[in-house]
Tab-separated table of C-alpha atoms in Angstrom:
chain	number	residue	atom	x	y	z
N	1	MET	CA	267.738	45.896	-83.793
N	2	ALA	CA	269.100	42.752	-85.791
N	3	LEU	CA	266.895	42.786	-89.068
N	4	ARG	CA	266.927	39.253	-90.246
N	5	PRO	CA	266.050	39.018	-93.969
N	6	LEU	CA	262.801	37.990	-95.511
N	7	LYS	CA	261.117	36.821	-98.399
N	8	PRO	CA	260.003	39.486	-100.890
N	9	THR	CA	256.199	40.932	-100.169
N	10	SER	CA	254.092	42.656	-102.709
N	11	ARG	CA	252.716	45.894	-101.506
N	12	SER	CA	249.139	45.147	-101.631
N	13	SER	CA	249.789	42.312	-98.948
N	14	LEU	CA	251.587	44.967	-96.899
N	15	SER	CA	248.330	47.499	-97.408
N	16	LEU	CA	246.174	44.359	-96.068
N	17	ALA	CA	247.764	43.723	-93.160
N	18	LEU	CA	245.227	41.600	-90.682
N	19	PRO	CA	243.784	43.624	-87.712
N	20	LEU	CA	245.270	42.787	-84.805
N	21	ARG	CA	244.147	43.026	-80.849
N	22	PRO	CA	244.748	46.327	-79.072
N	23	GLU	CA	247.702	45.375	-77.436
N	24	VAL	CA	249.951	44.333	-79.990
N	25	MET	CA	248.688	46.560	-82.526
N	26	LYS	CA	251.601	47.835	-84.315
N	27	PRO	CA	252.115	51.727	-84.861
N	28	ALA	CA	251.288	52.717	-88.225
N	29	LEU	CA	253.934	53.956	-90.157
N	30	LEU	CA	253.757	55.808	-93.718
N	31	ILE	CA	256.481	55.194	-96.139
N	32	LEU	CA	256.774	57.830	-98.942
N	33	ASN	CA	259.955	56.871	-100.612
N	34	HIS	CA	260.745	53.807	-102.898
N	35	LEU	CA	261.581	50.464	-101.506
N	36	GLU	CA	262.218	47.209	-102.325
N	37	PRO	CA	259.606	44.405	-101.317
N	38	ALA	CA	262.240	42.453	-99.074
N	39	HIS	CA	262.883	45.454	-97.178
N	40	LEU	CA	259.124	46.670	-97.044
N	41	ALA	CA	258.461	43.275	-95.168
N	42	LEU	CA	261.705	43.934	-92.842
N	43	ILE	CA	260.177	47.125	-91.677
N	44	ALA	CA	256.239	45.222	-91.758
N	45	GLU	CA	257.631	43.160	-88.876
N	46	HIS	CA	257.611	46.291	-86.912
N	47	TYR	CA	254.847	48.526	-87.924
N	48	ASP	CA	251.820	48.541	-89.612
N	49	VAL	CA	253.194	49.807	-92.976
N	50	ARG	CA	250.996	51.903	-95.480
N	51	TYR	CA	253.648	52.248	-98.626
N	52	ALA	CA	252.764	55.728	-100.963
N	53	PRO	CA	255.895	56.176	-103.591
N	54	THR	CA	253.898	57.766	-105.745
N	55	ALA	CA	252.144	61.753	-105.693
N	56	ALA	CA	248.572	59.988	-106.000
N	57	GLU	CA	249.280	57.216	-103.598
N	58	ARG	CA	250.896	59.768	-100.594
N	59	ALA	CA	247.697	62.101	-101.648
N	60	THR	CA	245.575	59.556	-101.102
N	61	GLU	CA	247.121	57.798	-97.616
N	62	VAL	CA	247.098	61.307	-96.160
N	63	ALA	CA	243.661	62.075	-96.521
N	64	THR	CA	242.386	58.619	-96.005
N	65	ASN	CA	244.467	57.535	-93.079
N	66	GLY	CA	246.246	60.605	-92.302
N	67	LYS	CA	244.789	60.686	-88.455
N	68	THR	CA	246.118	56.889	-87.916
N	69	PHE	CA	249.872	57.574	-88.646
N	70	ARG	CA	252.170	57.812	-85.668
N	71	ALA	CA	255.681	57.753	-87.524
N	72	VAL	CA	256.279	58.754	-91.540
N	73	LEU	CA	259.938	57.463	-93.694
N	74	THR	CA	260.969	59.690	-96.526
N	75	ILE	CA	263.811	61.006	-97.943
N	76	GLY	CA	265.699	64.471	-98.114
N	77	SER	CA	264.146	65.116	-101.870
N	78	ILE	CA	260.540	63.701	-101.106
N	79	GLY	CA	260.204	65.360	-97.499
N	80	LEU	CA	256.894	65.847	-95.713
N	81	THR	CA	255.062	69.056	-95.773
N	82	ALA	CA	253.673	71.108	-92.763
N	83	LYS	CA	250.050	70.783	-94.539
N	84	GLU	CA	250.685	66.839	-94.461
N	85	ILE	CA	251.823	67.120	-90.909
N	86	ASP	CA	249.083	68.883	-89.847
N	87	ALA	CA	247.077	65.932	-91.434
N	88	MET	CA	248.248	63.614	-89.142
N	89	PRO	CA	247.477	64.328	-85.869
N	90	ALA	CA	248.463	61.541	-83.989
N	91	LEU	CA	252.409	62.120	-85.510
N	92	GLU	CA	255.148	61.097	-83.708
N	93	LEU	CA	258.380	60.423	-85.230
N	94	VAL	CA	259.532	61.328	-89.071
N	95	CYS	CA	262.623	59.910	-90.330
N	96	ALA	CA	265.121	60.768	-93.510
N	97	MET	CA	266.385	57.341	-94.840
N	98	GLY	CA	269.923	58.946	-96.131
N	99	ALA	CA	271.469	61.685	-94.343
N	100	GLY	CA	269.452	64.986	-96.197
N	101	TYR	CA	266.518	66.265	-94.250
N	102	GLU	CA	265.897	69.528	-96.530
N	103	ASN	CA	262.420	69.044	-97.668
N	104	ILE	CA	260.966	67.992	-94.138
N	105	ASP	CA	259.211	71.163	-92.546
N	106	THR	CA	260.992	70.654	-89.776
N	107	ALA	CA	260.165	74.201	-87.911
N	108	LYS	CA	256.558	72.363	-88.045
N	109	CYS	CA	257.647	69.204	-86.673
N	110	ARG	CA	259.719	71.260	-83.619
N	111	GLU	CA	256.098	73.388	-83.246
N	112	ARG	CA	254.576	70.422	-82.538
N	113	GLY	CA	256.752	68.210	-80.481
N	114	ILE	CA	257.578	65.624	-83.434
N	115	ALA	CA	261.061	63.750	-83.135
N	116	VAL	CA	263.002	63.607	-86.620
N	117	GLY	CA	265.761	61.711	-87.399
N	118	ASN	CA	267.477	60.847	-90.609
N	119	GLY	CA	270.071	58.337	-91.809
N	120	ALA	CA	272.913	59.550	-91.307
N	121	GLY	CA	276.175	57.851	-91.536
N	122	THR	CA	274.375	54.642	-93.500
N	123	ASN	CA	275.792	55.457	-97.047
N	124	ASP	CA	278.756	57.943	-96.335
N	125	SER	CA	281.288	55.407	-98.084
N	126	CYS	CA	278.835	54.553	-100.872
N	127	VAL	CA	278.422	58.403	-101.421
N	128	ALA	CA	282.356	58.847	-101.261
N	129	ASP	CA	283.207	56.278	-103.577
N	130	HIS	CA	280.949	57.354	-106.062
N	131	ALA	CA	282.165	61.013	-106.065
N	132	MET	CA	285.479	59.612	-106.885
N	133	ALA	CA	284.087	57.658	-109.249
N	134	LEU	CA	282.273	60.352	-111.350
N	135	LEU	CA	285.563	62.525	-110.720
N	136	LEU	CA	287.783	60.102	-112.218
N	137	ALA	CA	285.469	59.273	-115.264
N	138	SER	CA	285.490	63.111	-115.834
N	139	VAL	CA	288.809	63.757	-115.659
N	140	ARG	CA	290.577	60.705	-117.275
N	141	ARG	CA	287.585	60.759	-119.989
N	142	VAL	CA	285.967	57.278	-119.085
N	143	PRO	CA	282.716	57.755	-121.123
N	144	ALA	CA	284.722	59.319	-124.074
N	145	TYR	CA	287.280	57.100	-124.314
N	146	ASP	CA	284.286	54.005	-123.922
N	147	ARG	CA	282.481	55.836	-127.086
N	148	ALA	CA	285.744	56.427	-129.446
N	149	THR	CA	286.730	52.396	-128.958
N	150	ARG	CA	283.142	51.041	-129.633
N	151	GLU	CA	283.435	53.757	-133.107
N	152	GLY	CA	286.764	52.073	-134.106
N	153	ILE	CA	288.783	55.282	-132.742
N	154	TRP	CA	292.706	54.894	-131.763
N	155	ARG	CA	293.911	56.709	-129.193
N	156	ASN	CA	295.944	59.081	-131.555
N	157	ALA	CA	292.806	61.025	-132.805
N	158	LEU	CA	291.439	61.596	-129.269
N	159	PRO	CA	292.399	64.488	-126.886
N	160	LEU	CA	294.676	63.554	-124.202
N	161	ALA	CA	293.168	63.117	-120.508
N	162	PRO	CA	295.586	64.479	-117.635
N	163	ASN	CA	296.651	62.532	-114.236
N	164	LEU	CA	294.210	62.675	-111.288
N	165	SER	CA	297.233	62.345	-108.697
N	166	GLY	CA	298.992	65.406	-107.931
N	167	LYS	CA	296.583	68.006	-107.735
N	168	ARG	CA	294.404	69.710	-105.456
N	169	MET	CA	290.651	68.743	-104.104
N	170	GLY	CA	288.624	71.297	-102.466
N	171	ILE	CA	285.228	69.959	-100.931
N	172	VAL	CA	282.377	72.066	-99.850
N	173	GLY	CA	280.921	70.643	-96.847
N	174	LEU	CA	283.636	68.362	-94.828
N	175	GLY	CA	280.916	66.787	-92.928
N	176	THR	CA	280.731	62.987	-92.453
N	177	ILE	CA	281.039	62.427	-96.224
N	178	GLY	CA	282.863	65.178	-97.109
N	179	ARG	CA	285.788	63.392	-94.609
N	180	ARG	CA	285.004	59.789	-96.450
N	181	ILE	CA	285.908	61.856	-99.763
N	182	ALA	CA	288.891	63.639	-98.602
N	183	GLN	CA	290.391	60.002	-97.028
N	184	ARG	CA	289.893	58.641	-101.084
N	185	GLY	CA	291.554	61.968	-102.135
N	186	LEU	CA	295.082	61.399	-99.732
N	187	GLY	CA	295.194	58.169	-101.621
N	188	PHE	CA	295.640	59.760	-105.058
N	189	ASP	CA	297.768	62.203	-103.317
N	190	LEU	CA	295.837	64.939	-103.677
N	191	GLU	CA	296.071	68.024	-101.711
N	192	ILE	CA	292.697	68.829	-99.281
N	193	GLY	CA	290.992	72.088	-98.766
N	194	TYR	CA	287.709	72.719	-97.665
N	195	HIS	CA	284.471	75.240	-97.193
N	196	ASN	CA	282.520	74.877	-94.140
N	197	ARG	CA	280.523	77.572	-92.256
N	198	ARG	CA	283.693	77.018	-89.622
N	199	PRO	CA	286.473	75.469	-89.585
N	200	ARG	CA	286.942	72.460	-88.134
N	201	THR	CA	289.797	71.269	-85.465
N	202	ASP	CA	289.503	67.644	-86.158
N	203	VAL	CA	291.117	67.628	-89.716
N	204	PRO	CA	294.804	68.733	-91.139
N	205	HIS	CA	293.470	70.239	-94.451
N	206	ARG	CA	293.692	73.622	-95.478
N	207	TYR	CA	290.159	75.844	-94.417
N	208	PHE	CA	288.906	78.175	-97.085
N	209	ASP	CA	286.467	80.939	-95.775
N	210	SER	CA	284.575	81.372	-98.828
N	211	VAL	CA	283.661	78.922	-102.188
N	212	MET	CA	285.226	81.065	-104.128
N	213	SER	CA	288.541	80.871	-102.263
N	214	LEU	CA	288.855	77.430	-102.197
N	215	ALA	CA	287.481	77.489	-106.063
N	216	GLU	CA	290.549	79.717	-107.220
N	217	TRP	CA	292.805	77.291	-105.396
N	218	ALA	CA	291.160	73.932	-106.558
N	219	ASP	CA	291.504	71.563	-109.298
N	220	TYR	CA	289.089	69.483	-108.189
N	221	LEU	CA	286.049	70.849	-106.601
N	222	ILE	CA	283.555	68.138	-104.739
N	223	ILE	CA	280.129	69.351	-103.685
N	224	ALA	CA	278.853	67.730	-100.097
N	225	THR	CA	277.236	70.078	-98.521
N	226	PRO	CA	273.367	69.907	-97.432
N	227	GLY	CA	270.711	71.473	-99.888
N	228	GLY	CA	268.130	73.844	-99.093
N	229	ALA	CA	267.802	77.696	-99.478
N	230	GLU	CA	271.351	78.348	-98.117
N	231	THR	CA	273.172	76.866	-100.093
N	232	ARG	CA	271.156	77.502	-103.725
N	233	HIS	CA	273.309	78.032	-106.247
N	234	MET	CA	275.941	78.679	-103.842
N	235	VAL	CA	278.121	77.687	-106.900
N	236	ASP	CA	277.418	79.896	-110.018
N	237	THR	CA	279.172	81.604	-112.806
N	238	PRO	CA	281.909	83.406	-110.713
N	239	VAL	CA	282.486	80.200	-109.186
N	240	LEU	CA	283.082	78.265	-112.233
N	241	ARG	CA	284.812	80.697	-114.010
N	242	ALA	CA	287.653	80.639	-111.099
N	243	LEU	CA	287.901	76.821	-111.137
N	244	GLY	CA	288.948	77.760	-114.365
N	245	PRO	CA	289.249	75.462	-117.908
N	246	ALA	CA	291.378	72.748	-116.624
N	247	GLY	CA	288.961	72.412	-113.271
N	248	TYR	CA	286.601	69.968	-112.821
N	249	LEU	CA	283.175	69.878	-110.996
N	250	VAL	CA	281.374	67.207	-108.772
N	251	ASN	CA	278.767	67.355	-107.355
N	252	ILE	CA	276.854	64.374	-105.326
N	253	ALA	CA	274.900	66.806	-102.735
N	254	ARG	CA	271.613	68.401	-103.754
N	255	GLY	CA	271.183	69.864	-107.547
N	256	SER	CA	269.967	72.830	-106.043
N	257	VAL	CA	273.768	73.907	-105.059
N	258	VAL	CA	275.136	74.224	-108.392
N	259	ASP	CA	273.392	76.716	-111.688
N	260	THR	CA	272.439	74.402	-113.756
N	261	ALA	CA	272.447	77.448	-116.560
N	262	ALA	CA	275.912	78.169	-115.372
N	263	LEU	CA	277.417	75.439	-115.630
N	264	ALA	CA	275.965	74.244	-119.139
N	265	ALA	CA	277.502	77.625	-120.186
N	266	ALA	CA	280.828	77.355	-118.801
N	267	LEU	CA	281.077	73.945	-120.223
N	268	ARG	CA	279.808	74.978	-123.791
N	269	ALA	CA	282.553	77.753	-123.274
N	270	GLY	CA	285.098	75.971	-122.355
N	271	GLU	CA	285.332	77.504	-118.995
N	272	LEU	CA	285.670	74.655	-117.145
N	273	GLY	CA	287.304	71.038	-117.886
N	274	GLY	CA	284.424	68.909	-117.249
N	275	ALA	CA	281.898	67.833	-114.151
N	276	GLY	CA	280.505	64.612	-112.956
N	277	LEU	CA	276.670	65.175	-111.529
N	278	ASP	CA	274.589	62.506	-109.573
N	279	VAL	CA	272.024	65.292	-108.459
N	280	TYR	CA	270.254	67.957	-110.579
N	281	GLU	CA	267.973	70.839	-109.932
N	282	SER	CA	265.376	68.891	-112.573
N	283	GLU	CA	265.429	65.570	-110.837
N	284	PRO	CA	263.944	63.378	-111.577
N	285	ALA	CA	263.792	64.708	-114.803
N	286	PRO	CA	267.214	64.481	-116.330
N	287	PRO	CA	269.203	67.569	-116.862
N	288	VAL	CA	268.446	67.701	-120.756
N	289	GLU	CA	270.582	70.871	-121.260
N	290	LEU	CA	273.551	69.122	-120.425
N	291	PHE	CA	273.397	66.525	-122.801
N	292	ASP	CA	275.169	67.953	-125.518
N	293	CYS	CA	277.626	69.722	-123.018
N	294	PRO	CA	281.236	68.640	-123.512
N	295	ASN	CA	283.233	66.156	-120.677
N	296	VAL	CA	280.363	66.115	-118.589
N	297	VAL	CA	279.557	62.291	-116.372
N	298	LEU	CA	275.935	61.961	-115.583
N	299	THR	CA	274.334	59.509	-113.252
N	300	PRO	CA	270.902	59.165	-111.544
N	301	HIS	CA	271.001	60.336	-108.152
N	302	VAL	CA	272.774	56.847	-107.354
N	303	ALA	CA	275.755	57.747	-104.812
N	304	GLY	CA	274.260	56.724	-102.030
N	305	TRP	CA	272.505	53.320	-103.455
N	306	SER	CA	274.122	49.896	-102.861
N	307	PRO	CA	272.912	46.411	-101.403
N	308	GLU	CA	274.926	47.555	-98.278
N	309	ALA	CA	273.864	51.126	-97.857
N	310	ILE	CA	270.149	50.182	-98.310
N	311	PHE	CA	269.946	47.669	-95.911
N	312	ALA	CA	271.988	49.896	-93.563
N	313	SER	CA	269.355	52.803	-93.824
N	314	VAL	CA	266.409	50.430	-93.199
N	315	SER	CA	267.887	49.221	-90.289
N	316	GLN	CA	268.668	52.611	-88.810
N	317	PHE	CA	265.644	53.997	-89.357
N	318	VAL	CA	264.239	50.719	-87.492
N	319	GLU	CA	266.288	51.377	-84.944
N	320	ASN	CA	265.706	54.745	-84.609
N	321	ALA	CA	261.833	53.962	-84.440
N	322	ARG	CA	262.432	51.294	-82.055
N	323	ARG	CA	263.935	53.364	-80.037
N	324	HIS	CA	261.610	56.540	-80.038
N	325	PHE	CA	258.615	54.230	-79.424
N	326	ALA	CA	260.790	53.009	-76.268
N	327	GLY	CA	260.999	56.477	-74.737
N	328	GLU	CA	264.637	56.424	-75.738
N	329	PRO	CA	267.234	58.679	-77.513
N	330	LEU	CA	267.489	58.375	-81.193
N	331	VAL	CA	270.400	56.583	-82.711
N	332	ALA	CA	270.270	59.658	-85.232
N	333	PRO	CA	268.908	62.460	-84.148
N	334	VAL	CA	268.067	65.894	-86.283
N	335	LEU	CA	265.125	67.249	-83.399
């Protein structure tokens, strides 16, 4: 379904949609993640939208209008709980805008026969670009050099930053995003290794059967694996020590995959060369324990955010939902 741009629409006007005749009534949709007014307007062309991006608004909408919702749009870090699903007896479809869906209770959805879709493929290039930006910034010490320049410090007084190229990049999670990161790494003459639950047969890169063995081999360790209980603190003190004082860590996946306390300790002790993080265990609160660590580059979970990526994600949600209500398979099904 092609989406045409509309003028921005206020949140209040979306919540006060005029009643429609029953035969043309739009399905009721609850949106839990932040969206720009123009994107809300695009979705509101097709659905009766209730917008609840804050915890208080979310609780109110579920309690007040839960029985009416046939679809929910959320993101992986916000999710949708079993209790909320139970409060929505008409719910048929839950979609995550991004690829992640770790906090959507998929077991409850499966039990209820609720379809689940995601935004797989809509922001892969954007995330891969950002992963390389974080790697370049930390390896080449761009933020520190920027600060030094503003303070009038010339290069002779600064530590040398190593080449990025000609090294080994290890990727934890060689899904669609991981493969795009690998493509970019090849452009920097990097040798690529990876760890998955099982080897892939469609890539030429070297497979490692554990994160530890990958970290021992790699100069750079890029985290691109899904979040959740199975991957919580997968990158811990032993893995960071295996990566070593000349090694660099980049995480564009989920904050829970990296043990933040272990990372802070490794950076302060010089056991790790540097890190670039777009995600944290504490988010949306900043990782204050990393603020005074040497050579760490931080961004506020924006790796998958660009005008192009957000529009593609909104478009894919609309198409997923259109297909569901038309009785067709989702373009990006989870369940």
